[in-house]
Amino acid sequence: MVEPGLATGAALAAMRDAVRPGITTLELDAIAEDAIRSRGGAPNFMLEPGYRHTICANVNEHVVHAIPTGRPLEPGDIVALDAGAVVDGWHGDAAFTAVLPDPARPDRTTAIEKLGDVTEQAMWRGIARLATASHLGEVGEAVSAYVRANSDFGVLEDYIGHGIGRSMHEDPPVFNVPVHRRGPEVKPGLVVAIEPIISAGGIDTVVEDDDWTVTIADGSMSAQWEHSVAVHRDGIWVLTAEDGGASGLAPLGITPVPIP
Ligand code: MG
């Protein structure tokens, strides 16, 4: 799963370089597709029946599964860009949130920067916990504890992480909040997408008339970060990060280990 992880990471890196006011999410979609195909992969979101794009582009109150559009991004937007690649039948899946500062609205800029930062750091807390967890349920405890301690944001419960491998979405579910079950044992061979989705307000969601785009019901802004992470006999490795997650995990005292 190293190759699809790197192809997915390349798509995210290319979008991170390109995202700015004035670009459309359809243009970012094309950039992500080029990055994946140039690494010998194929966009796996297109394998979902009826979905024709490489990415989901979730702007502001759009929270997941939003279809790319021709609307240029604007200062003050917060956009979660989610992409995945398949190589030789194996899958990768990752997302990041870009914040476009608006100098004319410093309060909004501060608010969306905090939402993006808390979501990213919640993801790294979840990944770090996976490195030492006995059961998968600990990931959701770590994610939600970080969000609760650092904000009054809401952790979505309708959309969660997942196992990944021969399919993009597999068992086991990866919750972002504590649940009654401890979840499966964390052991070598487990590969999961850890993806907290955070709302600045309420956590209830609605599906729009296009049957894809999911919006926060009260119109709050939202953010999503995601990585696909492998547990192997020597440690964990973040498959969709070029450095295996080293820079994100270093402040948390975790050193990812390349897959032998
Ligand atoms: Mg996912």
XYZ file of C-alpha atoms and ligand atoms in Angstrom:
261
model
C 0.000 0.000 0.000
C 3.047 2.278 -0.129
C 2.567 3.219 -3.804
C -1.114 4.229 -3.615
C -0.276 6.122 -0.442
C 2.458 8.102 -2.165
C 0.254 8.771 -5.209
C -2.453 10.091 -2.891
C 0.092 12.188 -1.010
C 1.360 13.610 -4.309
C -2.180 14.688 -5.230
C -2.557 16.486 -1.912
C 0.855 18.150 -2.257
C 0.015 19.371 -5.760
C -3.285 20.839 -4.544
C -1.571 22.439 -1.539
C 0.838 24.191 -3.933
C -2.004 25.367 -6.181
C -4.790 26.365 -3.812
C -5.309 30.141 -3.661
C -8.067 32.687 -4.188
C -9.263 32.601 -7.801
C -8.661 28.914 -8.504
C -11.715 26.686 -8.852
C -12.128 23.317 -7.217
C -12.601 21.807 -10.711
C -9.086 23.069 -11.545
C -7.782 21.500 -8.317
C -9.531 18.270 -9.337
C -7.588 18.212 -12.624
C -4.316 18.938 -10.800
C -4.937 16.043 -8.397
C -5.822 13.666 -11.234
C -2.610 14.554 -13.112
C -0.532 13.955 -9.978
C -2.081 10.524 -9.417
C -1.844 9.387 -13.039
C 1.768 10.615 -13.361
C 2.645 8.198 -10.520
C 0.978 5.306 -12.310
C -2.188 5.372 -10.229
C -5.841 6.023 -10.937
C -8.289 8.196 -8.974
C -10.339 5.832 -6.823
C -13.212 8.191 -5.984
C -14.314 7.569 -9.612
C -14.914 3.930 -8.668
C -17.831 5.038 -6.499
C -20.965 4.554 -8.646
C -22.049 7.880 -10.125
C -19.016 9.905 -8.981
C -16.960 11.406 -11.819
C -14.213 13.333 -10.037
C -10.807 12.770 -8.429
C -11.493 14.876 -5.353
C -14.198 15.995 -3.012
C -13.936 19.737 -2.343
C -15.746 20.801 0.792
C -15.944 24.588 0.998
C -17.079 26.291 4.230
C -20.331 24.663 5.462
C -19.982 21.836 2.916
C -18.479 19.127 5.057
C -17.936 15.933 3.027
C -18.570 14.450 -0.439
C -18.955 17.870 -2.105
C -18.524 17.823 -5.891
C -15.888 20.172 -7.368
C -17.360 23.259 -9.062
C -16.409 26.205 -11.262
C -16.780 28.687 -8.388
C -13.459 30.447 -7.777
C -12.240 30.188 -4.202
C -12.302 33.461 -2.285
C -10.391 34.970 0.624
C -12.084 33.804 3.798
C -12.893 30.321 2.447
C -11.946 27.162 4.299
C -11.809 24.167 1.964
C -11.224 20.499 2.772
C -9.707 18.693 -0.225
C -10.067 14.912 -0.148
C -8.481 12.565 -2.714
C -7.529 8.945 -3.166
C -5.564 6.716 -5.537
C -5.585 3.055 -6.477
C -2.415 1.298 -7.659
C -2.430 -2.402 -8.559
C -5.742 -2.836 -6.745
C -4.606 -1.242 -3.475
C -6.002 2.037 -2.199
C -4.945 5.284 -0.512
C -7.205 8.025 0.910
C -6.253 11.368 2.475
C -7.459 14.936 2.949
C -6.246 18.294 4.136
C -7.896 21.609 4.847
C -6.695 24.815 3.239
C -7.453 28.159 4.847
C -7.557 31.248 2.611
C -6.959 34.285 4.825
C -9.084 37.391 4.268
C -7.129 40.507 5.297
C -10.388 42.492 5.265
C -11.960 40.133 7.816
C -9.325 39.339 10.470
C -11.901 37.805 12.833
C -13.045 35.319 10.193
C -9.429 34.538 9.296
C -8.597 33.826 12.935
C -11.679 31.620 13.271
C -11.035 29.498 10.177
C -7.321 29.176 10.977
C -8.193 27.823 14.418
C -10.742 25.406 12.958
C -8.174 24.097 10.467
C -5.420 23.828 13.084
C -7.541 22.037 15.687
C -8.738 19.542 13.075
C -5.207 18.811 11.853
C -3.855 18.427 15.368
C -6.787 16.197 16.338
C -5.843 13.934 13.425
C -2.205 13.751 14.560
C -3.356 12.961 18.125
C -5.416 10.093 16.715
C -2.522 8.797 14.608
C -0.102 9.063 17.549
C -2.509 7.099 19.748
C -2.695 4.368 17.110
C 1.054 3.859 17.608
C 0.564 2.804 21.231
C -3.084 1.688 21.346
C -4.148 -1.802 22.313
C -7.590 -1.318 20.713
C -8.753 0.914 17.879
C -11.342 2.720 20.006
C -8.514 4.654 21.672
C -8.084 6.686 18.470
C -11.491 8.304 18.859
C -10.796 9.001 22.528
C -7.601 10.862 21.570
C -9.243 12.810 18.737
C -12.231 13.988 20.742
C -10.209 14.713 23.900
C -7.948 17.054 21.930
C -10.867 18.899 20.311
C -12.686 19.235 23.647
C -9.578 20.529 25.458
C -8.703 23.104 22.792
C -12.000 24.402 21.413
C -15.766 24.395 21.626
C -15.958 22.771 18.191
C -18.102 19.723 17.457
C -16.765 16.343 16.308
C -19.043 14.893 13.610
C -20.403 11.450 14.403
C -22.239 10.789 11.100
C -18.968 10.444 9.135
C -16.008 8.424 10.380
C -12.718 6.835 9.363
C -12.395 3.322 8.015
C -10.189 0.406 7.180
C -8.547 0.612 3.751
C -6.855 -1.949 1.530
C -8.258 -3.787 -1.493
C -11.192 -1.362 -1.228
C -11.160 2.291 -0.235
C -13.726 1.711 2.499
C -13.428 -1.461 4.585
C -13.978 -2.581 8.138
C -13.179 -1.646 10.789
C -14.915 1.687 11.415
C -12.641 4.308 12.999
C -14.722 6.488 15.289
C -13.698 10.029 16.188
C -15.447 9.934 19.565
C -15.473 7.350 22.365
C -17.896 4.492 21.739
C -19.019 1.643 23.961
C -17.006 -0.951 22.052
C -13.213 -0.945 22.390
C -12.923 -1.877 18.725
C -10.581 -4.444 17.211
C -7.105 -5.101 18.550
C -4.409 -2.899 17.015
C -1.891 -5.286 15.476
C 0.405 -5.596 12.449
C -1.539 -5.624 9.194
C -4.164 -3.120 10.302
C -4.431 -0.192 7.861
C -6.904 2.580 8.606
C -7.894 6.010 7.350
C -8.051 8.335 10.351
C -10.186 11.349 9.430
C -11.661 13.682 12.013
C -14.315 16.027 10.616
C -14.934 19.037 12.831
C -17.664 21.689 12.859
C -17.377 25.188 14.293
C -20.974 24.746 15.494
C -23.502 21.924 15.389
C -22.725 18.374 14.277
C -26.006 17.510 12.552
C -25.699 17.151 8.775
C -27.975 17.164 5.729
C -27.411 15.700 2.253
C -28.042 18.222 -0.536
C -30.267 17.623 -3.587
C -27.269 16.458 -5.659
C -27.268 13.336 -3.410
C -23.543 13.836 -2.698
C -22.774 17.116 -0.955
C -23.139 16.952 2.820
C -23.656 20.242 4.674
C -23.649 21.129 8.352
C -27.335 21.604 9.149
C -26.885 24.887 11.020
C -24.583 26.310 8.298
C -21.421 26.219 10.424
C -17.990 26.062 8.833
C -16.198 22.708 8.892
C -12.799 21.119 8.355
C -11.402 17.659 7.641
C -7.933 16.124 7.773
C -7.183 12.515 6.867
C -4.293 10.110 6.445
C -4.098 6.401 5.666
C -1.908 4.752 8.317
C -0.366 1.261 8.406
C 0.434 -0.701 11.550
C 3.309 -3.099 10.920
C 5.512 -5.239 13.114
C 8.017 -2.463 13.822
C 5.627 0.479 14.288
C 3.317 2.721 12.312
C 3.837 4.451 8.978
C 1.635 7.196 7.518
C 1.258 5.934 3.958
C -0.185 9.150 2.510
C 2.512 11.462 3.941
C 5.756 11.788 2.008
C 7.750 11.606 5.277
C 5.640 8.822 6.763
C 4.195 11.292 9.224
C 7.555 12.154 10.857
C 7.007 15.928 10.991
C 3.447 15.698 12.288
C 4.257 13.061 14.897
C 7.613 14.401 16.162
C 6.021 16.927 18.569
C 4.027 14.023 20.039
C 7.092 11.859 20.673
C 6.252 9.267 18.028
C 8.731 8.236 15.337
C 7.154 6.487 12.367
C 9.046 3.434 11.077
C 9.339 2.671 7.343
C 7.713 -0.571 6.309
C 10.451 -3.211 5.986
Mg -11.671 8.321 3.946
